[in-house]
CSV table of N, CA and C in Angstrom, one decimal:
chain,number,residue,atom,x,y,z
I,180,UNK,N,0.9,-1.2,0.0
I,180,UNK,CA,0.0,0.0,0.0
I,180,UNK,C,0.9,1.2,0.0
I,181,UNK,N,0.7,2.3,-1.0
I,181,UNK,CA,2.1,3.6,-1.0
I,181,UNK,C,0.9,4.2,0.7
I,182,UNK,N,2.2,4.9,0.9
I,182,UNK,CA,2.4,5.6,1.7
I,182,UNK,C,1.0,6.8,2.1
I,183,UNK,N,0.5,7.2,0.9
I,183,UNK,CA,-0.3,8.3,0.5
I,183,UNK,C,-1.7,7.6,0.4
I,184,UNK,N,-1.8,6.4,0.2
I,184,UNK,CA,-3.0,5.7,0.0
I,184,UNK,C,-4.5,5.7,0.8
I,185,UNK,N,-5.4,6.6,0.2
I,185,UNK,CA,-6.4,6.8,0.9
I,185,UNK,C,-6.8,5.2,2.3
I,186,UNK,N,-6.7,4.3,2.0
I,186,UNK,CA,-6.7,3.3,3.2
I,186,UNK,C,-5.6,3.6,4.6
I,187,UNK,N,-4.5,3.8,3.9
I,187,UNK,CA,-3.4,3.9,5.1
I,187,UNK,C,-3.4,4.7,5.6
I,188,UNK,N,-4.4,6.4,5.2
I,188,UNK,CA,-5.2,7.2,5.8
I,188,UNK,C,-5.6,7.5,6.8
I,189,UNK,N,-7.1,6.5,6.2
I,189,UNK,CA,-7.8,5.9,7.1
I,189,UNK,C,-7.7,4.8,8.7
I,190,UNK,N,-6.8,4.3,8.1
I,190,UNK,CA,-5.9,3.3,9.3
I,190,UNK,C,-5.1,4.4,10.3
I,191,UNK,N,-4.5,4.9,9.9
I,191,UNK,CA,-3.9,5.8,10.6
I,191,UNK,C,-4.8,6.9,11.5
I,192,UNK,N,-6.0,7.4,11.1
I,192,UNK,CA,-6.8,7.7,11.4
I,192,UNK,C,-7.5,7.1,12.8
I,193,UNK,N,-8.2,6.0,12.4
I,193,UNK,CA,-8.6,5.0,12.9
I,193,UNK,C,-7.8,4.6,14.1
I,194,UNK,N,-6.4,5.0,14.3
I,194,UNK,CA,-5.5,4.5,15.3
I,194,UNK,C,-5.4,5.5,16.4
I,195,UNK,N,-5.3,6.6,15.7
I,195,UNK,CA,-5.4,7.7,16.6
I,195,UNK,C,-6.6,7.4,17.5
I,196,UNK,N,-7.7,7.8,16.6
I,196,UNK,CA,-9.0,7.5,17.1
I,196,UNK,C,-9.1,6.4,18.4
I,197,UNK,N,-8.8,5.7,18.0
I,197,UNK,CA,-8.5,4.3,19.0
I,197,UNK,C,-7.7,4.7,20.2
I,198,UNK,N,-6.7,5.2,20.1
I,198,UNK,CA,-6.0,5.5,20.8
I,198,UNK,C,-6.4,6.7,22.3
I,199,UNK,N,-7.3,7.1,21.4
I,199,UNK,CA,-7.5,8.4,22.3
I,199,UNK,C,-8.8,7.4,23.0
I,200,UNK,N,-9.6,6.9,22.6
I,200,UNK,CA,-10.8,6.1,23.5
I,200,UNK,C,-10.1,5.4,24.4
I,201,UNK,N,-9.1,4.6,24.2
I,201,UNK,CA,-8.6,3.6,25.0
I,201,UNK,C,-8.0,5.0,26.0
I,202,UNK,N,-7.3,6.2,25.8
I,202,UNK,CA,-7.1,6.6,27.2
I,202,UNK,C,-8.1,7.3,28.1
I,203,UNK,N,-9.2,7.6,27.3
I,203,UNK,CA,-10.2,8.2,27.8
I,203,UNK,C,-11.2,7.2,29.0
I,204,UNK,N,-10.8,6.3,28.6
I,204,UNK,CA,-11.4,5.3,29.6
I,204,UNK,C,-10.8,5.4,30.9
I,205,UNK,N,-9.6,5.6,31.1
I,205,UNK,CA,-8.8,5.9,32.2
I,205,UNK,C,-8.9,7.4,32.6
I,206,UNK,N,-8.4,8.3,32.0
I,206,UNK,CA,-7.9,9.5,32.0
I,206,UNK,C,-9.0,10.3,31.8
I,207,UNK,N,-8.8,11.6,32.4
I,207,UNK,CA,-10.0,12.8,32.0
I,207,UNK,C,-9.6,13.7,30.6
I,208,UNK,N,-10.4,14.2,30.0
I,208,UNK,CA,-10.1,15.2,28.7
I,208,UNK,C,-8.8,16.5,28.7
I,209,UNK,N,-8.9,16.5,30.1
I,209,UNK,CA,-7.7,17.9,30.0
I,209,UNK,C,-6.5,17.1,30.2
I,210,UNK,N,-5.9,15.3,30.7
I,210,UNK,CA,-5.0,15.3,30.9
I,210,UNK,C,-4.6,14.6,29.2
I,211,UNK,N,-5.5,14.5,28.7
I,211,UNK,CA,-5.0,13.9,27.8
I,211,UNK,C,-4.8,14.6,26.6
I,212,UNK,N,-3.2,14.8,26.0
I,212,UNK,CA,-2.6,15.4,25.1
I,212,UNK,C,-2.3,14.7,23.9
I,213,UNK,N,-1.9,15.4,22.5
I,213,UNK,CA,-1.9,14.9,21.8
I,213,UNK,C,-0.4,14.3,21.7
I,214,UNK,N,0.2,14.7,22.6
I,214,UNK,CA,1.6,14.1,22.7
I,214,UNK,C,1.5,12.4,23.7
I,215,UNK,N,0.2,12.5,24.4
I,215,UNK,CA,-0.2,11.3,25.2
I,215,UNK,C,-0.7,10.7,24.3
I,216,UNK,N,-1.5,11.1,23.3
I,216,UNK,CA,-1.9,10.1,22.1
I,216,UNK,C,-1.2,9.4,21.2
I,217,UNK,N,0.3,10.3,21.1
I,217,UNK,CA,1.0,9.9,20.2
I,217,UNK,C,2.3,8.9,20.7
I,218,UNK,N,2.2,8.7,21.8
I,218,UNK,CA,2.2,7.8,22.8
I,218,UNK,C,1.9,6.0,22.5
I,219,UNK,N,0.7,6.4,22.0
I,219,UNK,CA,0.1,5.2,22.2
I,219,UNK,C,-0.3,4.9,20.2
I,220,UNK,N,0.4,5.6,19.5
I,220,UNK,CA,0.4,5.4,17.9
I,220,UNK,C,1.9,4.3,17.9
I,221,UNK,N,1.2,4.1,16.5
I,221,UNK,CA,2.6,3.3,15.9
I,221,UNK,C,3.4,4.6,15.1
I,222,UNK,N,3.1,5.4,15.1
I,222,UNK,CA,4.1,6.5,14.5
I,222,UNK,C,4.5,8.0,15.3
I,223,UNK,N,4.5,9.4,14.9
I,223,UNK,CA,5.2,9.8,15.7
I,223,UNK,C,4.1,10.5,16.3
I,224,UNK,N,4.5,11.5,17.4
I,224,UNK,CA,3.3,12.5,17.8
I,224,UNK,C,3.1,13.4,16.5
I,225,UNK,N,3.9,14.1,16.1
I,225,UNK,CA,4.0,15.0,15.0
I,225,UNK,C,2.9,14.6,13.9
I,226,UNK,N,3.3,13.0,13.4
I,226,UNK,CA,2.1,13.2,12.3
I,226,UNK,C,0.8,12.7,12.6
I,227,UNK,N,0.7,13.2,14.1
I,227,UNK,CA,-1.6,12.8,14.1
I,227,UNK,C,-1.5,14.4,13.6
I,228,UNK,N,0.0,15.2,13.3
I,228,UNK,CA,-1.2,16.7,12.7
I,228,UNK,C,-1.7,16.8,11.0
I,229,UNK,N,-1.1,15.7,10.6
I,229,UNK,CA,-1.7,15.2,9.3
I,229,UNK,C,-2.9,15.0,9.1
I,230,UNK,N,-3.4,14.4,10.1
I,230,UNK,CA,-4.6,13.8,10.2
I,230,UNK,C,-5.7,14.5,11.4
I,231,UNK,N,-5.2,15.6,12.3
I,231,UNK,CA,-6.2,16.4,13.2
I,231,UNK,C,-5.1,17.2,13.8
I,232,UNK,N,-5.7,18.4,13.5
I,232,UNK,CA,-4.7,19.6,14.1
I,232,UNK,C,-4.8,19.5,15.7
I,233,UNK,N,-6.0,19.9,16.0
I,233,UNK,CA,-6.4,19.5,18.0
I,233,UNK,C,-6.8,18.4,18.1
I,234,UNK,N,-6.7,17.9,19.6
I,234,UNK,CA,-6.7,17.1,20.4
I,234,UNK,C,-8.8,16.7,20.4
I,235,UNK,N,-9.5,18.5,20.2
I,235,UNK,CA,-10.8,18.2,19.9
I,235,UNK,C,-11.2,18.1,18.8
I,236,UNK,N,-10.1,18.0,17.8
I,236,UNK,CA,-10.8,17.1,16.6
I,236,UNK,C,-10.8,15.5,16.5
I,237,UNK,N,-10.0,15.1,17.4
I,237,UNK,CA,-9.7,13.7,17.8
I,237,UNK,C,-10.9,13.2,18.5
I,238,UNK,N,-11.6,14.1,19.2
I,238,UNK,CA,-12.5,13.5,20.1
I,238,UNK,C,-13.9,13.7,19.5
I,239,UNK,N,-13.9,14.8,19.0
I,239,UNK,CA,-15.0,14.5,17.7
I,239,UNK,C,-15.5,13.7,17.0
I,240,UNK,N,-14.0,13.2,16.2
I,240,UNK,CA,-14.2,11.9,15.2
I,240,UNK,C,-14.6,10.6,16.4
I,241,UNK,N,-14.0,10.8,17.7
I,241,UNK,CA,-14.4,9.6,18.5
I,241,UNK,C,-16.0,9.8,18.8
I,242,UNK,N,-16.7,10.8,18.7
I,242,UNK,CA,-17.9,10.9,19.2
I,242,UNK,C,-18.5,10.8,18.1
I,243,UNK,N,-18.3,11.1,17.0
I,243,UNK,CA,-18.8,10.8,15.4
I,243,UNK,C,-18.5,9.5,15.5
I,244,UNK,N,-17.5,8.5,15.5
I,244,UNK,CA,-17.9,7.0,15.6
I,244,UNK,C,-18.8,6.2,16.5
I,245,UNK,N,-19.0,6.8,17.9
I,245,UNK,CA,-19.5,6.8,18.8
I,245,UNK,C,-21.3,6.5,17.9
I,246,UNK,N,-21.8,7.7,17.8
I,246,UNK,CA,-22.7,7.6,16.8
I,246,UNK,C,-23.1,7.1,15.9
I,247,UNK,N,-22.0,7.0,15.2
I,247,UNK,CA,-21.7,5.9,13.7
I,247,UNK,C,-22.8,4.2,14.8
I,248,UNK,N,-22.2,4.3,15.4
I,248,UNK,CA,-22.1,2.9,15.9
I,248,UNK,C,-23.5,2.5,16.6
I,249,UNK,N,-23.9,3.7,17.5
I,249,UNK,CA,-25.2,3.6,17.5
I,249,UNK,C,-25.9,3.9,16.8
I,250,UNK,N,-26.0,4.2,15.6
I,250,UNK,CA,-27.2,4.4,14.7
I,250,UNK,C,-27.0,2.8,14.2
I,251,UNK,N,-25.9,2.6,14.0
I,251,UNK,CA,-25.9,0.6,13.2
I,251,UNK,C,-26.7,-0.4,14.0
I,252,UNK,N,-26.8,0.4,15.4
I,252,UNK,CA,-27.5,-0.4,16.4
I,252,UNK,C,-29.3,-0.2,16.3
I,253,UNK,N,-29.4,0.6,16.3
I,253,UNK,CA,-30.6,1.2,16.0
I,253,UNK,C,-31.5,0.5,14.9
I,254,UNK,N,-30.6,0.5,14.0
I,254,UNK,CA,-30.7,0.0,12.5
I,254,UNK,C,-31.4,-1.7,12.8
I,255,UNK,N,-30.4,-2.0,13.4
I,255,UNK,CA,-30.6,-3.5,13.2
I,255,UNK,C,-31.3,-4.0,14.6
I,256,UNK,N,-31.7,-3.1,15.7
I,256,UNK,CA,-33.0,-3.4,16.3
I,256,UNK,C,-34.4,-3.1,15.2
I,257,UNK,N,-34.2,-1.9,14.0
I,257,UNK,CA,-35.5,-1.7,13.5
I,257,UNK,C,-36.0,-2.9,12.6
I,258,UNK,N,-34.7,-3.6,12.3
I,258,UNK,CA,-35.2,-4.6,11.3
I,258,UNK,C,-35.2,-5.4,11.7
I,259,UNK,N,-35.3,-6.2,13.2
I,259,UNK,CA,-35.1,-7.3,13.6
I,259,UNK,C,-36.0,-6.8,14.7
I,260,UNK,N,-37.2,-6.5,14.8
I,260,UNK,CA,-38.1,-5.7,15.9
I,260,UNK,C,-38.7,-6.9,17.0
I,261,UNK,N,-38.6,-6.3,18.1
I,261,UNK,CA,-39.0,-7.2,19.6
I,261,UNK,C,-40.2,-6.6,19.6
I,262,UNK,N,-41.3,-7.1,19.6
I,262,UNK,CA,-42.9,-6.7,20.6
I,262,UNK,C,-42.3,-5.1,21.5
I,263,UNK,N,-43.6,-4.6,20.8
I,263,UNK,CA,-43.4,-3.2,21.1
I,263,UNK,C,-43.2,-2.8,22.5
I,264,UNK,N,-43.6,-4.1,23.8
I,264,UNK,CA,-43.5,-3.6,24.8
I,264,UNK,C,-42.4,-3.9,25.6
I,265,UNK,N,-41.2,-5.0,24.8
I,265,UNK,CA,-40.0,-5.2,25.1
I,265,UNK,C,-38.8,-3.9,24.3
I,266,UNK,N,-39.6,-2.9,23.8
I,266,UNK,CA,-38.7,-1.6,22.8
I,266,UNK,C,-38.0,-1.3,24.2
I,267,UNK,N,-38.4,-0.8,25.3
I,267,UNK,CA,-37.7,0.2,26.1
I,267,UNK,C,-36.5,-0.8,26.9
I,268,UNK,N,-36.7,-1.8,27.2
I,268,UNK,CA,-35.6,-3.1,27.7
I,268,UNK,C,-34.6,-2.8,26.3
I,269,UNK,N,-34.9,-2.9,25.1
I,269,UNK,CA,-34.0,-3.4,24.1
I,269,UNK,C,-33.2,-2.0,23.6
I,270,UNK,N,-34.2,-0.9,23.9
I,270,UNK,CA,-33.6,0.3,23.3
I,270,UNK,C,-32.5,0.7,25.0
I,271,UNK,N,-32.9,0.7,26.3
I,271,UNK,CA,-31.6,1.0,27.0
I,271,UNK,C,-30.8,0.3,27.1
I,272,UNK,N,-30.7,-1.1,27.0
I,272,UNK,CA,-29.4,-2.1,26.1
I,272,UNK,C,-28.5,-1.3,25.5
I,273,UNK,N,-29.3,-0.9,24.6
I,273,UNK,CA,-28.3,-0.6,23.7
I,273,UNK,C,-27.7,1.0,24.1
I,274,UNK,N,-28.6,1.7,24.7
I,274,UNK,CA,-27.8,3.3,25.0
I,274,UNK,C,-26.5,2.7,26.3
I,275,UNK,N,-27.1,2.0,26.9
I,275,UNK,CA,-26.2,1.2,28.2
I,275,UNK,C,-24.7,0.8,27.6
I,276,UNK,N,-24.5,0.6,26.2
I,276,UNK,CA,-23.7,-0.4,25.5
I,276,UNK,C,-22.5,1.0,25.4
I,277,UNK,N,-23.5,2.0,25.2
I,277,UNK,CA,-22.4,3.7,24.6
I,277,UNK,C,-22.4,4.3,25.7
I,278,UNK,N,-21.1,3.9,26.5
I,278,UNK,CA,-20.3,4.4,27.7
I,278,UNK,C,-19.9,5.3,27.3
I,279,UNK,N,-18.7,5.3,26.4
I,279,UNK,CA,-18.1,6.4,26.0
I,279,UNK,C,-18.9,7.6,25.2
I,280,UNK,N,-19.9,6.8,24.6
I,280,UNK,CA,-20.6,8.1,24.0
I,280,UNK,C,-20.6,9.4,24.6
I,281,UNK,N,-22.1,8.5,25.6
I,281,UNK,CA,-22.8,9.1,27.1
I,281,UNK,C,-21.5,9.8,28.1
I,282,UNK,N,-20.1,9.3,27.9
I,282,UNK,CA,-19.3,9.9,28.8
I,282,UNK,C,-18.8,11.3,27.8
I,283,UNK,N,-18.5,11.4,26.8
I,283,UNK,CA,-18.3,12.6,25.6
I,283,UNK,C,-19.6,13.8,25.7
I,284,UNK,N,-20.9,13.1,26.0
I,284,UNK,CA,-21.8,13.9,25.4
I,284,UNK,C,-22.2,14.5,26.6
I,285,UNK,N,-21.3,13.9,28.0
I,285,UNK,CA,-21.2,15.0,29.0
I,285,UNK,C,-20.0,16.1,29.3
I,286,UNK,N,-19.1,16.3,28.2
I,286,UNK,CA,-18.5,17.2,28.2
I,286,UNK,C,-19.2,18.6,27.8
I,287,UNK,N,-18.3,19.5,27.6
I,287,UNK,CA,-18.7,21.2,27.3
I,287,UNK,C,-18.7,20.7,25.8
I,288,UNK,N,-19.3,20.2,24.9
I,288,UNK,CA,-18.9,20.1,23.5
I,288,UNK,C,-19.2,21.4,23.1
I,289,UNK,N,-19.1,22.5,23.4
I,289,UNK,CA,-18.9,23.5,22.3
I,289,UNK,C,-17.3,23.8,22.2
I,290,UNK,N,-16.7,23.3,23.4
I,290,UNK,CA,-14.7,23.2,23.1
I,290,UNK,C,-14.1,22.6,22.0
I,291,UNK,N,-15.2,21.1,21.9
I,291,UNK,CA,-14.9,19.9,20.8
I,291,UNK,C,-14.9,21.3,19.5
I,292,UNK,N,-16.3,21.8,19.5
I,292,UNK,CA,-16.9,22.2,18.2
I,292,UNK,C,-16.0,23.6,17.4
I,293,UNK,N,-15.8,24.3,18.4
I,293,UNK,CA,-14.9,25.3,18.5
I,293,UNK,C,-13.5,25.4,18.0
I,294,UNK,N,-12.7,24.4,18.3
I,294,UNK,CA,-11.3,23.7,18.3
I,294,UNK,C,-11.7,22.7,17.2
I,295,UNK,N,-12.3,22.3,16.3
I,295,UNK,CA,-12.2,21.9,15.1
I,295,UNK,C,-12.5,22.4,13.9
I,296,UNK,N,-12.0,21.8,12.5
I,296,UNK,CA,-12.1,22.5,11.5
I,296,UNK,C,-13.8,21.8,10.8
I,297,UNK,N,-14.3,22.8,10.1
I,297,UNK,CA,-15.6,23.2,9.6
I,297,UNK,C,-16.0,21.4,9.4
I,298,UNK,N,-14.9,21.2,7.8
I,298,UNK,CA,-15.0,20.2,7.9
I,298,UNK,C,-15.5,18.7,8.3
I,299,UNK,N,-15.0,19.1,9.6
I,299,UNK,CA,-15.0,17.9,10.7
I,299,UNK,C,-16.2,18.2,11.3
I,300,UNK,N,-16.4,19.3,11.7
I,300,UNK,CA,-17.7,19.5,12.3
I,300,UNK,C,-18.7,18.7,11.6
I,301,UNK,N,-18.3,19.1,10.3
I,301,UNK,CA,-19.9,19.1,9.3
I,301,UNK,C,-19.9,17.4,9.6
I,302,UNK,N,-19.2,16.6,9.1
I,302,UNK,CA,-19.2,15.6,9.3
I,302,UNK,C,-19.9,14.1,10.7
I,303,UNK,N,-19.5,15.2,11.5
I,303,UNK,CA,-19.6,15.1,13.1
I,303,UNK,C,-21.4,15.2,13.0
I,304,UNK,N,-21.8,16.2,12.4
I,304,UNK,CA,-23.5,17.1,12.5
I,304,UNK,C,-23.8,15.8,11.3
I,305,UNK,N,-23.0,15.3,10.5
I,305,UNK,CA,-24.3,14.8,9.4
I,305,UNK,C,-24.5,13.0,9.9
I,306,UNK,N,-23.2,13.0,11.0
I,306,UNK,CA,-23.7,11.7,11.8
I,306,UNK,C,-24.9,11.6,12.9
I,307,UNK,N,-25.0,12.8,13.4
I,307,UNK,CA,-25.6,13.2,14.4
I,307,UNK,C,-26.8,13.0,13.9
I,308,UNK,N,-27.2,13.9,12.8
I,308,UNK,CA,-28.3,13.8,12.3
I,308,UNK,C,-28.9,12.2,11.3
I,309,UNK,N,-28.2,11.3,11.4
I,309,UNK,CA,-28.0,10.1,11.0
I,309,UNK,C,-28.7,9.3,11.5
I,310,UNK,N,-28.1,9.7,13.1
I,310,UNK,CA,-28.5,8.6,14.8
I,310,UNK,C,-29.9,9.3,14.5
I,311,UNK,N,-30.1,10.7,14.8
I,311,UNK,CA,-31.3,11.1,15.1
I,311,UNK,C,-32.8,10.4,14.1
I,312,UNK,N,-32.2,9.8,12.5
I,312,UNK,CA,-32.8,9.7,11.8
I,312,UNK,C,-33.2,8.2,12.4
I,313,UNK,N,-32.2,7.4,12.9
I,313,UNK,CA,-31.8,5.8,13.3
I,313,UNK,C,-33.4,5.6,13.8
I,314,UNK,N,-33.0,6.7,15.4
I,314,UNK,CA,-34.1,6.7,16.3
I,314,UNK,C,-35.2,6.9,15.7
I,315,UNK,N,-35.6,7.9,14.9
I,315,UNK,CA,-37.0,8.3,14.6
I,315,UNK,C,-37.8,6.9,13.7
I,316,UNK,N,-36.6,6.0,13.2
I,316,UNK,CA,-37.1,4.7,12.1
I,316,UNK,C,-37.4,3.9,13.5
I,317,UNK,N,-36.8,4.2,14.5
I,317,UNK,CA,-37.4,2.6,15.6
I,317,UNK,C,-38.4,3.5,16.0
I,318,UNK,N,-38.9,4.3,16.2
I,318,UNK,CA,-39.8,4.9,16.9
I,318,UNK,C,-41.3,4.7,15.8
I,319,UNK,N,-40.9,5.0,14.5
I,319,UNK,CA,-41.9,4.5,13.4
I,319,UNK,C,-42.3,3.0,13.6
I,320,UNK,N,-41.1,1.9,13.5
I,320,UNK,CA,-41.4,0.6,13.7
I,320,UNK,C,-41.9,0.3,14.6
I,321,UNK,N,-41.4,0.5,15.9
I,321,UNK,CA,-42.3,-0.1,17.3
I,321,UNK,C,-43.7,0.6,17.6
I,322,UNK,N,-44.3,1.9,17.1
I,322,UNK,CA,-44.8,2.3,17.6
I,322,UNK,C,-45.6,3.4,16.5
I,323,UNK,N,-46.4,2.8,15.5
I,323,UNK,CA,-46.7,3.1,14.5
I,323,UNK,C,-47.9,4.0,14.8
I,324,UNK,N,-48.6,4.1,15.7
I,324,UNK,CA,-49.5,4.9,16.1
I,324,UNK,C,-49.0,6.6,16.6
I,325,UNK,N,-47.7,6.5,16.6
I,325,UNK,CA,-47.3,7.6,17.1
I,325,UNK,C,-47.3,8.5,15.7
I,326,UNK,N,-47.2,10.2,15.8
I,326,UNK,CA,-47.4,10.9,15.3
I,326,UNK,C,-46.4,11.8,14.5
I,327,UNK,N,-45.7,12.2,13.6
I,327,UNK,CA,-44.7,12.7,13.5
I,327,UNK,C,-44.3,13.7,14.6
I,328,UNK,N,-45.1,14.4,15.1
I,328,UNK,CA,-45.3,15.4,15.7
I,328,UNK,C,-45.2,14.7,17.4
I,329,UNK,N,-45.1,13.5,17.7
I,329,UNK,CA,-45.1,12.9,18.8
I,329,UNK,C,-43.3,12.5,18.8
I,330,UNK,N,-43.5,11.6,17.4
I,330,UNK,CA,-41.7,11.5,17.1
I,330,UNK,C,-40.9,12.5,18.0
I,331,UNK,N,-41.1,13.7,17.2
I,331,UNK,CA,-40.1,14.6,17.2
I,331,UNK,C,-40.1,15.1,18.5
I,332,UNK,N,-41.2,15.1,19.1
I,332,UNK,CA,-41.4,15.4,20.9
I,332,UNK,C,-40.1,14.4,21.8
I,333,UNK,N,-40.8,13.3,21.6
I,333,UNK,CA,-39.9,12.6,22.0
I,333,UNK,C,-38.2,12.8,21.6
I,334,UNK,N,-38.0,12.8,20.7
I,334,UNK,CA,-36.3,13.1,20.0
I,334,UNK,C,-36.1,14.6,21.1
I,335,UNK,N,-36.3,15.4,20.6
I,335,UNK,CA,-36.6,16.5,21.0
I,335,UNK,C,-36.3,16.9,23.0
I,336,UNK,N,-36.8,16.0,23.6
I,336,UNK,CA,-37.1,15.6,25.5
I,336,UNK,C,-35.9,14.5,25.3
I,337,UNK,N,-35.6,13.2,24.4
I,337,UNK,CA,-35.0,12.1,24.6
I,337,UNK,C,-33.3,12.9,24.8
I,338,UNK,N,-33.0,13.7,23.3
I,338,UNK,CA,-31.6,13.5,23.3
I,338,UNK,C,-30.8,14.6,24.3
I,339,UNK,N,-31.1,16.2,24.9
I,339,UNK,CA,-30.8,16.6,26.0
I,339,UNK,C,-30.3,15.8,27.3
I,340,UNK,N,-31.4,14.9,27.3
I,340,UNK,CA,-31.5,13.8,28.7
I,340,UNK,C,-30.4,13.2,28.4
I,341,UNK,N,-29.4,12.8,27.2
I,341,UNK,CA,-29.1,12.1,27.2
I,341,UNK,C,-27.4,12.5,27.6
I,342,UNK,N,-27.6,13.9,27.5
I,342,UNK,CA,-26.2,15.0,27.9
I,342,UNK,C,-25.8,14.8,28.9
I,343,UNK,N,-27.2,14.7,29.9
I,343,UNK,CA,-26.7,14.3,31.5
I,343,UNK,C,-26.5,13.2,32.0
I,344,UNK,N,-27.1,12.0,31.4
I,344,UNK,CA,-27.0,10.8,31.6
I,344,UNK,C,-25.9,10.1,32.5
I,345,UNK,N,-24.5,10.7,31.9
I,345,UNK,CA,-23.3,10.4,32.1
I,345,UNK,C,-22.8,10.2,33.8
I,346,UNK,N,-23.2,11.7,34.0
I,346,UNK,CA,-22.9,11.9,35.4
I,346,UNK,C,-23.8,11.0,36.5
I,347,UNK,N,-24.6,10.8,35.8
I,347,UNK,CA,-25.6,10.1,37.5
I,347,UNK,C,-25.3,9.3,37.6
I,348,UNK,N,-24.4,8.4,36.0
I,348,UNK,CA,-24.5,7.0,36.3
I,348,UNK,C,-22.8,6.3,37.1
């Protein structure tokens, strides 16, 4: 694979990314530098700035996979549906499963939003709006009597709640 190859990119990418979740599970957001990230790369500190100028674009892309990952979940509860009255057991399963999400989406993210490039952002918002779409498909599936206008109530009350989550638990 050359050097430049959109895959080895993405691998590299991907490593950072990795890297920064695995210390976040330990460590708090302010101790962790991109020189602590580059720590834990197979390459140097210097070139994660190829791939993310700040430390909050690193955590972005981690909260954009974050999402990535719960919407895939979302996905394949909607097509593989439990009895509508086992949805709320099967849908906090799965928010239960995004530790790290729930632990990101209790930070200040307007630091994340701030300290990244447009780019990234947009990316970050068109996953966001992805999950959001995830939910509103299980919400159609389990619960077809409900209303657009009930949907979005719920979305609307659900995802705030979901900011604080972190801390209580």
């Amino acid at each position: 694979m050359p050097a430049s190859s959109p895959q080895l990119a993405d691998a590299r990418r991907d490593e950072i990314v990795d890297a920064c979740a695995q210390l976040y599970q330990t460590l708090p957001f302010k101790k962790i530098t991109l020189g602590v990230i580059g720590e834990k790369t197979s390459f140097s500190r210097t070139s994660i700035y190829n791939y993310f100028q700040t430390k909050e674009e690193i955590f972005l892309a981690l909260l954009e996979r974050e999402y990535a990952a719960w919407a895939d979940d979302l996905a394949a509860l909607a097509a593989a549906p439990v009895p509508a009255e086992t949805f709320p057991a099967a849908f906090a399963a799965l928010v239960g499963r995004r530790g790290c999400m729930l632990k990101l989406m209790s930070m200040n993210l307007y630091d994340l939003e701030a300290n990244s490039r447009l780019e990234n952002l947009a990316a970050f918002k068109r996953e966001y709006a992805a999950t959001l779409a995830a939910l509103q498909h299980c919400l159609e599936v389990f619960f077809p009597a409900m209303t657009g206008e009930d949907r979005q109530a719920f979305l609307y009350a659900f995802f705030p709640f979901l900011f604080g989550v972190y801390p209580y638990t």
